[in-house]
mmCIF file of C-alpha atoms and ligand atoms in Angstrom:
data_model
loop_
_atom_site.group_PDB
_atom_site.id
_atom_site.type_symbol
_atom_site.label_atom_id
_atom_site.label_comp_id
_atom_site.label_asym_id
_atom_site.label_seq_id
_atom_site.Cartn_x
_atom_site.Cartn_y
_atom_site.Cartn_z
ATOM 1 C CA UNK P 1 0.000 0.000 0.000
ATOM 2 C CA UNK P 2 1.676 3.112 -0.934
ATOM 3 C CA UNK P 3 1.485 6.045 1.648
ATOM 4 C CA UNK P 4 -0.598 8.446 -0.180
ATOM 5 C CA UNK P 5 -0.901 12.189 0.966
ATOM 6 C CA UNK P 6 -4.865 12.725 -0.327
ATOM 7 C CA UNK P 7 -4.823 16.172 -1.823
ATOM 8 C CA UNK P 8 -6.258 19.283 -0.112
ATOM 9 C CA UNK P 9 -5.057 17.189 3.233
ATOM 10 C CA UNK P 10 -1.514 17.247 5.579
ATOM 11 C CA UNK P 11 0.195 13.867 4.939
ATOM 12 C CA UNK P 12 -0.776 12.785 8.822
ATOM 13 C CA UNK P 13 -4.613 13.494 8.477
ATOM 14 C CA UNK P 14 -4.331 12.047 4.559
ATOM 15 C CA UNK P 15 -2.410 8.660 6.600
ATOM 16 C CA UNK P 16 -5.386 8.921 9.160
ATOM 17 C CA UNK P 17 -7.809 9.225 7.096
ATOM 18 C CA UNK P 18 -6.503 6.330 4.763
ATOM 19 C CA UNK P 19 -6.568 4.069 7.780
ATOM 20 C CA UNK P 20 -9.419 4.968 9.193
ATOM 21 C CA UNK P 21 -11.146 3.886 4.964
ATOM 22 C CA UNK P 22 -9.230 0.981 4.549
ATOM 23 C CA UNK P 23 -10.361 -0.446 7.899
ATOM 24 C CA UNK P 24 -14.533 0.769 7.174
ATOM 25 C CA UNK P 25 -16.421 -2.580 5.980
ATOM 26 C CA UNK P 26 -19.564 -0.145 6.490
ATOM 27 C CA UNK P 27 -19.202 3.121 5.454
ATOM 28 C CA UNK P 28 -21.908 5.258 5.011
ATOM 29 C CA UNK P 29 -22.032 8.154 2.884
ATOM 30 C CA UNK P 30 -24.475 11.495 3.639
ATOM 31 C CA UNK P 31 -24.669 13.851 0.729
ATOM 32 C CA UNK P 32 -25.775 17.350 -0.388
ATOM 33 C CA UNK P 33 -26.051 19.925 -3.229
ATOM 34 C CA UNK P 34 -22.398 20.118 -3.466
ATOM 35 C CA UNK P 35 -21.959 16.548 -4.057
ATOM 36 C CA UNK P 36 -23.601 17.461 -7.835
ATOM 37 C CA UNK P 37 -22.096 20.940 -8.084
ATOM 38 C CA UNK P 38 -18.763 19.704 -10.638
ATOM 39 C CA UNK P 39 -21.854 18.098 -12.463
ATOM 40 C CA UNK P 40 -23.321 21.426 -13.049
ATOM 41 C CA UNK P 41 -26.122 21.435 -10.982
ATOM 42 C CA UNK P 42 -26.790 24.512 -8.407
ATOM 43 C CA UNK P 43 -26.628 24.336 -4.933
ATOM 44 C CA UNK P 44 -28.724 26.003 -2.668
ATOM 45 C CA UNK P 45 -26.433 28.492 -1.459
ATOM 46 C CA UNK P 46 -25.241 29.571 -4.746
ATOM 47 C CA UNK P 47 -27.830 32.253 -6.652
ATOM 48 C CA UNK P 48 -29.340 30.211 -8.919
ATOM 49 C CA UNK P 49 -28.408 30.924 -12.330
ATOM 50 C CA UNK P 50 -30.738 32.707 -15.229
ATOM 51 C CA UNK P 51 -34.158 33.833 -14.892
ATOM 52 C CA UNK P 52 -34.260 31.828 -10.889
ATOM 53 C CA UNK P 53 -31.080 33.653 -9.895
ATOM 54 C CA UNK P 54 -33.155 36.724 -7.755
ATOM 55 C CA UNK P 55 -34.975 33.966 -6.164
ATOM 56 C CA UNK P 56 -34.435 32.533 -2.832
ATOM 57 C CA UNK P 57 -35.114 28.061 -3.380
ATOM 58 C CA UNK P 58 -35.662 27.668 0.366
ATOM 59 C CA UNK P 59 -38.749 30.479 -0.122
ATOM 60 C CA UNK P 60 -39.671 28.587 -3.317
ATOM 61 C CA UNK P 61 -39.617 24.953 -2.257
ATOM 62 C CA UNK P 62 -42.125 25.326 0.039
ATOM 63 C CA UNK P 63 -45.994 24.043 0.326
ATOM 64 C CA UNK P 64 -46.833 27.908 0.770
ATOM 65 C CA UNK P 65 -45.209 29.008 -2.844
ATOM 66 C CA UNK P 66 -46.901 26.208 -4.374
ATOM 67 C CA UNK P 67 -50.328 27.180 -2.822
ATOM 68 C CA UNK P 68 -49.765 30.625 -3.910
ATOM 69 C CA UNK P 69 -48.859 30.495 -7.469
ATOM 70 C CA UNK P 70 -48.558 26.607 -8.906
ATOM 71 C CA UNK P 71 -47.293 27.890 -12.350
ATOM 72 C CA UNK P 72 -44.515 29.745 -10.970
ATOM 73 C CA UNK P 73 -43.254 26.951 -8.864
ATOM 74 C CA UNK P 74 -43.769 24.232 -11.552
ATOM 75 C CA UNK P 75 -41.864 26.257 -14.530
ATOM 76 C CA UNK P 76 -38.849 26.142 -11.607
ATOM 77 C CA UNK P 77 -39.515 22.506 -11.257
ATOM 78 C CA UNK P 78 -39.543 21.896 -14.769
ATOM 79 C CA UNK P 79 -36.555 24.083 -15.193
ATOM 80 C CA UNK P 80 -34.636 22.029 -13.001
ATOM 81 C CA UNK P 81 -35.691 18.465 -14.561
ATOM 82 C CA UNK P 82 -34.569 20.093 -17.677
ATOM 83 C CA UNK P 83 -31.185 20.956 -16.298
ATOM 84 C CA UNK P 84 -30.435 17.408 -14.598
ATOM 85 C CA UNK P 85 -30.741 15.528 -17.917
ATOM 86 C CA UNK P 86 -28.656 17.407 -19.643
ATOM 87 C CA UNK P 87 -25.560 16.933 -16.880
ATOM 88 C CA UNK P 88 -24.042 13.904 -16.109
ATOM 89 C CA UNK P 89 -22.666 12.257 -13.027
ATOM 90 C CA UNK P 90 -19.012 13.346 -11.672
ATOM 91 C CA UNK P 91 -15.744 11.772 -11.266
ATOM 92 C CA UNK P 92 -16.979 12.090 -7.341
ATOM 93 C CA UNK P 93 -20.406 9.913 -8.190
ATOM 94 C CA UNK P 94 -18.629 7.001 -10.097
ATOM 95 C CA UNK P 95 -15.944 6.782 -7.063
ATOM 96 C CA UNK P 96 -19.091 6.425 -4.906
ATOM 97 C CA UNK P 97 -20.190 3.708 -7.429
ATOM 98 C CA UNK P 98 -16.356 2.135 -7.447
ATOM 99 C CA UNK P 99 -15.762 2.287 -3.488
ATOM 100 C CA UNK P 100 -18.594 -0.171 -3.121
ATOM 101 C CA UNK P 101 -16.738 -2.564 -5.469
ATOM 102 C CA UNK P 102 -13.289 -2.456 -3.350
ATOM 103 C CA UNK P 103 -12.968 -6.322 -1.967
ATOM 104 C CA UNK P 104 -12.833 -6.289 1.956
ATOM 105 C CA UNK P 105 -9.144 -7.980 2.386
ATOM 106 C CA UNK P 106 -10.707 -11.062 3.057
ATOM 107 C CA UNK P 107 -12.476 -10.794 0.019
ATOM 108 C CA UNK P 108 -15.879 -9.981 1.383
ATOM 109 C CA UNK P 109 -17.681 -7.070 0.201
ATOM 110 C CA UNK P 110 -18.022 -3.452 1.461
ATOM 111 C CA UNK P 111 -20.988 -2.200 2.578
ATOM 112 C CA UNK P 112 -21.334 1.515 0.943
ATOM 113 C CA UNK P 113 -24.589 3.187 2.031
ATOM 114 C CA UNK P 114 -25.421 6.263 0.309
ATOM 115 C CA UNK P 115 -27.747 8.994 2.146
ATOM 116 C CA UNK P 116 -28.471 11.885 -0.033
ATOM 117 C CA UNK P 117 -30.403 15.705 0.473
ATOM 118 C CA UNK P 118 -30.416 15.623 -3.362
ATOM 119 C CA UNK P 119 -32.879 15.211 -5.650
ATOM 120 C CA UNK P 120 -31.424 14.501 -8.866
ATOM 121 C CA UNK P 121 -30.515 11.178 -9.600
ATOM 122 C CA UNK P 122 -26.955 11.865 -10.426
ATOM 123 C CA UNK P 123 -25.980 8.855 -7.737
ATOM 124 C CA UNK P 124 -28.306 6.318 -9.911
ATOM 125 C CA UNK P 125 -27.072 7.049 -13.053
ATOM 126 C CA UNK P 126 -23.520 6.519 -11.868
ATOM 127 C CA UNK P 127 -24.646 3.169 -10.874
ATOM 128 C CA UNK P 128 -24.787 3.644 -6.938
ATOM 129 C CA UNK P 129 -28.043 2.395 -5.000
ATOM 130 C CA UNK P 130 -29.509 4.990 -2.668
ATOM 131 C CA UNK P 131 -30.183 4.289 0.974
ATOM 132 C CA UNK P 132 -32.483 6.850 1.652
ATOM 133 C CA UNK P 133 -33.822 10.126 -0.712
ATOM 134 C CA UNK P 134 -34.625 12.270 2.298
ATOM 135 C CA UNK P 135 -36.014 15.677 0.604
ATOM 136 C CA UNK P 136 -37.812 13.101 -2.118
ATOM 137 C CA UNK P 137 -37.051 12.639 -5.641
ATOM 138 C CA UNK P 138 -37.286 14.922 -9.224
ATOM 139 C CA UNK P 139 -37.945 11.995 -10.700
ATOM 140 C CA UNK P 140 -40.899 11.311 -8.914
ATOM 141 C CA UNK P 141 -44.348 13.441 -9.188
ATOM 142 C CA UNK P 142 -47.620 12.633 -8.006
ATOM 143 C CA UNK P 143 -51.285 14.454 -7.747
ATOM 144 C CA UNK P 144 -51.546 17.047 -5.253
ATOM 145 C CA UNK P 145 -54.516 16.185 -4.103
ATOM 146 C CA UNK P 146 -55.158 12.187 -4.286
ATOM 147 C CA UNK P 147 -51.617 11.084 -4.509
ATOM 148 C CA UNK P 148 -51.905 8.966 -7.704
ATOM 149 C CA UNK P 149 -48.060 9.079 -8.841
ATOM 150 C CA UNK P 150 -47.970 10.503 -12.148
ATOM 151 C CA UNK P 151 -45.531 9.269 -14.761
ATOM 152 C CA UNK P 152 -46.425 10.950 -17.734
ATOM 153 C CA UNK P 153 -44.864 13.055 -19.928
ATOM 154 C CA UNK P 154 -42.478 16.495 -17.776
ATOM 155 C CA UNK P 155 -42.683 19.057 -20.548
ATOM 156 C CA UNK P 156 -39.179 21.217 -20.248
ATOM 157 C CA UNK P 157 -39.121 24.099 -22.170
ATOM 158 C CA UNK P 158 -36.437 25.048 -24.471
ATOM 159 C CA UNK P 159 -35.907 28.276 -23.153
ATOM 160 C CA UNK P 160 -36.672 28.666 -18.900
ATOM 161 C CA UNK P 161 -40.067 30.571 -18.582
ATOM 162 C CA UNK P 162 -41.940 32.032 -15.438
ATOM 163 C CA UNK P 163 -44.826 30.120 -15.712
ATOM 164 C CA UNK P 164 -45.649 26.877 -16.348
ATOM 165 C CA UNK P 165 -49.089 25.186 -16.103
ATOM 166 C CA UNK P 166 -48.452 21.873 -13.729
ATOM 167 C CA UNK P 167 -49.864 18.595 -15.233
ATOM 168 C CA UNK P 168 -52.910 17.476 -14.511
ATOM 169 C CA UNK P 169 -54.214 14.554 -12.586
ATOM 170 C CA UNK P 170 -55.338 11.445 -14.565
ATOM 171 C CA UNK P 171 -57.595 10.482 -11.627
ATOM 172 C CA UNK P 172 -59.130 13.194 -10.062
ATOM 173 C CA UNK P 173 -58.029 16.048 -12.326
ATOM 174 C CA UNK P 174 -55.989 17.835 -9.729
ATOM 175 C CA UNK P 175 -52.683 19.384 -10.174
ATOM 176 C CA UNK P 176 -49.969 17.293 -10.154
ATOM 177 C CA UNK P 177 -46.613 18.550 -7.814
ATOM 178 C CA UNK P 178 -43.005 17.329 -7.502
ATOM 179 C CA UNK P 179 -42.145 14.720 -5.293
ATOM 180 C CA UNK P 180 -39.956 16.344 -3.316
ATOM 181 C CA UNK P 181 -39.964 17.246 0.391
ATOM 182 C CA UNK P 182 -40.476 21.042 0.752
ATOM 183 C CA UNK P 183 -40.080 23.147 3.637
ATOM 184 C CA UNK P 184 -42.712 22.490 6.886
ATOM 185 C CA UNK P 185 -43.362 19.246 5.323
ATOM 186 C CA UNK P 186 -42.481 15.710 6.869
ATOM 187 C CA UNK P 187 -39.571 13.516 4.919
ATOM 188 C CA UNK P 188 -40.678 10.328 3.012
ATOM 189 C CA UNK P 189 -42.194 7.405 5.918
ATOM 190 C CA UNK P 190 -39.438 5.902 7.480
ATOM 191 C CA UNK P 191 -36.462 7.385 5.505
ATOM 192 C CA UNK P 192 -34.869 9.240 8.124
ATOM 193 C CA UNK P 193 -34.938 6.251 10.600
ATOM 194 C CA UNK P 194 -33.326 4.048 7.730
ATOM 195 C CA UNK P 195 -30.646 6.816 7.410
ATOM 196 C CA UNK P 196 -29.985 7.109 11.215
ATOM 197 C CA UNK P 197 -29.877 2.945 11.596
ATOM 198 C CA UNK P 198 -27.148 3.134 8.574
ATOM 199 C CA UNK P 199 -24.841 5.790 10.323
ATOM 200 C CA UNK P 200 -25.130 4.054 14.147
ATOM 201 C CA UNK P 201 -24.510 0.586 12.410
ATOM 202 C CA UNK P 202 -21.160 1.982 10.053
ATOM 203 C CA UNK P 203 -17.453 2.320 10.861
ATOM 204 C CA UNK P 204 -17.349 5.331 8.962
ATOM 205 C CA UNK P 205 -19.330 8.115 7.428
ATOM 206 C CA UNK P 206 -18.244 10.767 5.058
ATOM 207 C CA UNK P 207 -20.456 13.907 4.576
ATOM 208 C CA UNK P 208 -20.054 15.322 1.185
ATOM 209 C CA UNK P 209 -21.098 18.898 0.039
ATOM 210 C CA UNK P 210 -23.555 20.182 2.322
ATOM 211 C CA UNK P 211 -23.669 23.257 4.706
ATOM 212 C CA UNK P 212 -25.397 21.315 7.547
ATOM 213 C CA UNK P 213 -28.373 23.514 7.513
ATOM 214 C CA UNK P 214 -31.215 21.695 6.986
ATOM 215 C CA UNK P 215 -32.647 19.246 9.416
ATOM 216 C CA UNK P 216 -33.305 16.626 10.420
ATOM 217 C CA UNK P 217 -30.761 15.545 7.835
ATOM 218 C CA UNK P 218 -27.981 17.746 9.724
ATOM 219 C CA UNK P 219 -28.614 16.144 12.880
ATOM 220 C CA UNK P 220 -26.864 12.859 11.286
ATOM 221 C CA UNK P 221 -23.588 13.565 11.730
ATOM 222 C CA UNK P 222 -23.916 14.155 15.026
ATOM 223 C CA UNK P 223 -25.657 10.484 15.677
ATOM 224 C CA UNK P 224 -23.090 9.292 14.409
ATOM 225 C CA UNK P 225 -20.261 10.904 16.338
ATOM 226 C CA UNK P 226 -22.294 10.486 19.309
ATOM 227 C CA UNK P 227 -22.152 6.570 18.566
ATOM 228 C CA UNK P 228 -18.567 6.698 18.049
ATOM 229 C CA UNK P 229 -18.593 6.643 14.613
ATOM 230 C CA UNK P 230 -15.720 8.243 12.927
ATOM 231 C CA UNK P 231 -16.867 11.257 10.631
ATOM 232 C CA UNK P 232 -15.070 12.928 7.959
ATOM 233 C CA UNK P 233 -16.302 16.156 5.921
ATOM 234 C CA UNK P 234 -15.255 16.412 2.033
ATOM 235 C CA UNK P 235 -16.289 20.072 1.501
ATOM 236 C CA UNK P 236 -14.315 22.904 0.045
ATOM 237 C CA UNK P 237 -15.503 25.308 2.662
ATOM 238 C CA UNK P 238 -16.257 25.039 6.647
ATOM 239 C CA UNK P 239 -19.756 24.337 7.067
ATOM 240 C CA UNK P 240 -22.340 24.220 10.604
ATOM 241 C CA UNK P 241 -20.796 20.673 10.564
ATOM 242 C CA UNK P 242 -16.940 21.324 10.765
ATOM 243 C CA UNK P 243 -16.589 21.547 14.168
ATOM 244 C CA UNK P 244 -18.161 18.128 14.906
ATOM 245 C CA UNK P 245 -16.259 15.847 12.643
ATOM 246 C CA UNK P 246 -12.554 14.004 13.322
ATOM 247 C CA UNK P 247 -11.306 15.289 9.672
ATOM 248 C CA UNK P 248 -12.625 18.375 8.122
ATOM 249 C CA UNK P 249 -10.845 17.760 4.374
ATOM 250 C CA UNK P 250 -11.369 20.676 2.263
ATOM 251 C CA UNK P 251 -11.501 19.320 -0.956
ATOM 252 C CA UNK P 252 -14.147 19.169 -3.317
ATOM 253 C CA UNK P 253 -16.334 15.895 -4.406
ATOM 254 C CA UNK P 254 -14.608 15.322 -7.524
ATOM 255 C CA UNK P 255 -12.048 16.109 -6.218
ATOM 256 C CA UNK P 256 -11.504 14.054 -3.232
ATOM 257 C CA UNK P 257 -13.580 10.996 -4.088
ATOM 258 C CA UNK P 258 -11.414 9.759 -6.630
ATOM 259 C CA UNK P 259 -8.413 10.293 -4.912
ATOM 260 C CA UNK P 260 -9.712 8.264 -1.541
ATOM 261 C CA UNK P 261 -10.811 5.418 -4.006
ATOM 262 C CA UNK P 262 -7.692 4.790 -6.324
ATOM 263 C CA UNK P 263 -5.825 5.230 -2.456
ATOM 264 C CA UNK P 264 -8.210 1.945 -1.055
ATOM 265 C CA UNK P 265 -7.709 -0.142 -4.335
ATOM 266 C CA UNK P 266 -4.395 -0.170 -4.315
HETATM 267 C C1 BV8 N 301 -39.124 18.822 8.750
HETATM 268 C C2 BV8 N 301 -36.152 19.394 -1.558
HETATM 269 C C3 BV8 N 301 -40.616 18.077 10.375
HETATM 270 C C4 BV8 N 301 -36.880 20.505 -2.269
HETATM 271 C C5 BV8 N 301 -35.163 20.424 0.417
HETATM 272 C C6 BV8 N 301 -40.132 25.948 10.836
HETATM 273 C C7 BV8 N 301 -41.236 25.266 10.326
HETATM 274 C C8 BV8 N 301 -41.120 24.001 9.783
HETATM 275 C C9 BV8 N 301 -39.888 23.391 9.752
HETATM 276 C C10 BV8 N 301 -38.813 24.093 10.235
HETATM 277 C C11 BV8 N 301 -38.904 25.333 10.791
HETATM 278 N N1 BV8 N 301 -37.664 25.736 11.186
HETATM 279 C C12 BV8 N 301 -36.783 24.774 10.886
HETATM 280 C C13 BV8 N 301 -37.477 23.774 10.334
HETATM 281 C C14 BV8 N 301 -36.939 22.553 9.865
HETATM 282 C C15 BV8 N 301 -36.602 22.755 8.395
HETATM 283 C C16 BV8 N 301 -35.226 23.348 8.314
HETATM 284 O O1 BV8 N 301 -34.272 22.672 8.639
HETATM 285 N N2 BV8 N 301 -35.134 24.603 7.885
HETATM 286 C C17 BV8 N 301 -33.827 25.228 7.794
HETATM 287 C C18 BV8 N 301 -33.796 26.180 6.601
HETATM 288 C C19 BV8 N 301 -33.562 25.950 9.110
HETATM 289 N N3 BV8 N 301 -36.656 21.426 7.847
HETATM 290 C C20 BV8 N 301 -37.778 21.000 7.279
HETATM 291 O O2 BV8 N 301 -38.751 21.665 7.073
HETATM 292 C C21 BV8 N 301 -37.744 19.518 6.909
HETATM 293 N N4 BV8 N 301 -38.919 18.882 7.433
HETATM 294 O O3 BV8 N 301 -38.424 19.343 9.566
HETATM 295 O O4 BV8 N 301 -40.253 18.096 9.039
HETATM 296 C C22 BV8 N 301 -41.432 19.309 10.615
HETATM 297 C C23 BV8 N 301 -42.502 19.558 9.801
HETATM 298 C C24 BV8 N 301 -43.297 20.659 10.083
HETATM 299 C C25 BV8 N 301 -42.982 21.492 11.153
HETATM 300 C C26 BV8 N 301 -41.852 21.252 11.936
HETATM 301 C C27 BV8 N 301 -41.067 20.156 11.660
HETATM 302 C C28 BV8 N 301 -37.768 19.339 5.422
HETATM 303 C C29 BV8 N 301 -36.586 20.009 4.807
HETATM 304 C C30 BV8 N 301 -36.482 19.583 3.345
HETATM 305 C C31 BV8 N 301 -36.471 20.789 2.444
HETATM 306 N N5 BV8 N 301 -36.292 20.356 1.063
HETATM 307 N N6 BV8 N 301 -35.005 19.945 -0.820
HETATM 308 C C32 BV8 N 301 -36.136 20.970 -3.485
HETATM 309 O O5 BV8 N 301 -34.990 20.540 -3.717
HETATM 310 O O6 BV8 N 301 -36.723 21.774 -4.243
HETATM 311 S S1 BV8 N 301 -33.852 21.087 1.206
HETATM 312 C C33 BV8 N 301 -32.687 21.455 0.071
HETATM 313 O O7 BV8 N 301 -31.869 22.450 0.650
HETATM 314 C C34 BV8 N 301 -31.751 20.336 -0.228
HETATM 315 O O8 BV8 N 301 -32.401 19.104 -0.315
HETATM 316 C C35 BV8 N 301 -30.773 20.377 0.897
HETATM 317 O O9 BV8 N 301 -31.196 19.644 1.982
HETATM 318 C C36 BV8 N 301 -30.814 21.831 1.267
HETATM 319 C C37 BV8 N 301 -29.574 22.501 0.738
HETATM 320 O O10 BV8 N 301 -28.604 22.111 1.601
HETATM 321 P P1 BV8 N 301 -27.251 21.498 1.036
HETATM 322 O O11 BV8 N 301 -27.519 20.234 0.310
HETATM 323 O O12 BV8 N 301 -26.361 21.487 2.173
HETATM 324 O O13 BV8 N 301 -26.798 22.528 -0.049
HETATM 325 P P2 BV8 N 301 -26.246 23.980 0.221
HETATM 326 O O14 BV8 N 301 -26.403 24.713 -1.052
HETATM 327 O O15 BV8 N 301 -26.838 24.506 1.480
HETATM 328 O O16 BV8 N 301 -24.699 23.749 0.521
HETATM 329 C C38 BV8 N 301 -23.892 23.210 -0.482
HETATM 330 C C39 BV8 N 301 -22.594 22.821 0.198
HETATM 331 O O17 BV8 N 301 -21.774 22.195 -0.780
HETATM 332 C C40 BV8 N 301 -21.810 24.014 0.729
HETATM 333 O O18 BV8 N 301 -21.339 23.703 2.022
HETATM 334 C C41 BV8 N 301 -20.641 24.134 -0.255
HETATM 335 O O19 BV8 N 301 -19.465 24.569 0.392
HETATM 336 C C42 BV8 N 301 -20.486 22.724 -0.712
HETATM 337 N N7 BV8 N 301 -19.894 22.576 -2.040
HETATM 338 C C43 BV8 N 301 -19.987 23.418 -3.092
HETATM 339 N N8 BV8 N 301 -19.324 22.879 -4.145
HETATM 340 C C44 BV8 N 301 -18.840 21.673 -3.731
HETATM 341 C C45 BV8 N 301 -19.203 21.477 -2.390
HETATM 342 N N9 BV8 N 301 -18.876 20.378 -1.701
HETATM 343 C C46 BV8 N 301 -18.157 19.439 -2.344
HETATM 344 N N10 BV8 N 301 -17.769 19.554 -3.632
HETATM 345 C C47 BV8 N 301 -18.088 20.659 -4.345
HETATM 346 N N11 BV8 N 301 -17.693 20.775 -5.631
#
């Protein structure tokens, strides 16, 4: 194993952190916005970019926005579909995908468990599995009023516009809405509790790319620490969680990731 010095980190927390990876059988990974940023997707702290840039996303992804104007919250919605399928995942998604393929020295398998904030499906399309969605899915819409999930057709248009008319309910005729948690609303049944089993019952977990803002989702990391888990962020910049983690590595996700991976296979 060569002694690698991880970049972005000083050769005795890049050793540390090397041990403490190559010794995880059950690591468990908790992303955010900045895990897609090198893919070309926004985060939430950065203006958005074009028409959305003057508005603020946590004052638009909320149940009140929706109820107050449903075409101006869709044409964002549909905006953003638009602009996940035309990125693709980063070098820091298909080491995610890779680290789970690293043999265990005794050839057993590792256990990588992937918690995201995100709602693209940049992790899926670099072949990863996904614990838990907490804040829902892009991919996913259903009525607004019954629930029926809706899989038809998400009309993007070419060019962003302000206002969109939402789909319409096969079943009841309602107005169909993202799946996606928005502010004031409850996560998905049961997916925090899957994400909080996956951090007591790992050796480590890695939080990539988020600011540690949002909860219940920025409570993890501290379950985990509290259960004397190691934790490690992988952000370029200090973040509410910085101060509560054994190795704050400022580094970005495409960055890093690859690095740590090529480090563990060899
Ligand atoms: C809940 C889906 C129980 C939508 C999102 C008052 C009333 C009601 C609730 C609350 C309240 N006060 C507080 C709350 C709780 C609230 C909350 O936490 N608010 C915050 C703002 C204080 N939470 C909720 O409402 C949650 N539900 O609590 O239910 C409840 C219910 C009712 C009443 C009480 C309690 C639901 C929250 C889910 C919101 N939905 N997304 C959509 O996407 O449209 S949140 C959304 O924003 C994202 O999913 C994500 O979670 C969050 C953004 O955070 P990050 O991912 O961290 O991204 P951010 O831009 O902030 O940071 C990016 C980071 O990446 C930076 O650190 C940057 O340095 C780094 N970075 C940049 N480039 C890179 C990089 N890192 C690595 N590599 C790079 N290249």
């Amino acid at each position: 194993m060569t002694d690698t010095t991880l970049p972005g980190l000083e050769p005795a927390q890049s050793r540390r952190l090397l041990e403490v990876a190559r010794a995880a059988r059950r690591v468990t990974v908790l992303t955010g916005a900045g895990m897609s940023a090198e893919s070309g997707v926004p985060t939430f702290r950065v203006a958005q970019s074009g028409l959305w840039e003057r508005f603020d996303p946590t004052m638009l992804a909320t149940p009140e926005a929706w109820e107050a104007d449903r075409e101006f919250v869709w044409a964002w919605y549909a905006w953003r579909v638009g602009l996940v399928r035309g990125v693709e995942p980063n070098a820091g998604h298909l080491a995610l995908a890779r680290w789970a393929e690293v043999p265990w020295p005794d050839g057993g398998r590792r256990q990588l468990r992937i918690v995201t904030q995100n709602v693209d499906d940049l992790h899926e399309r670099a072949g990863s599995q996904v614990l838990a969605h907490l804040h829902g899915s892009l991919t996913a819409f259903r009525c607004e009023a019954c629930e029926s999930p809706y899989d038809g057709a998400i009309d993007v248009p070419a060019e962003p516009v302000e206002r969109l008319p939402p789909p319409r309910c096969a079943s009841c005729g309602e107005a169909v809405r993202p799946g996606v948690v928005w502010f004031g609303e409850m996560l998905p049944e049961g997916a925090f509790d899957v994400a909080a089993d996956a951090v007591f019952d790992s050796d480590l977990v890695l939080v990539v790319g988020t600011s540690g803002l949002v909860y219940p989702a920025a409570g993890l990391p501290d379950l985990a620490r509290g259960h004397g888990v190691a934790v490690v962020e992988l952000n370029p910049e200090r973040t509410e969680v910085s101060e509560r983690v054994d190795i704050a590595w400022r580094q970005t996700a495409a960055g890093g990731l690859p690095a740590l991976v090529a480090a563990l296979e060899t």
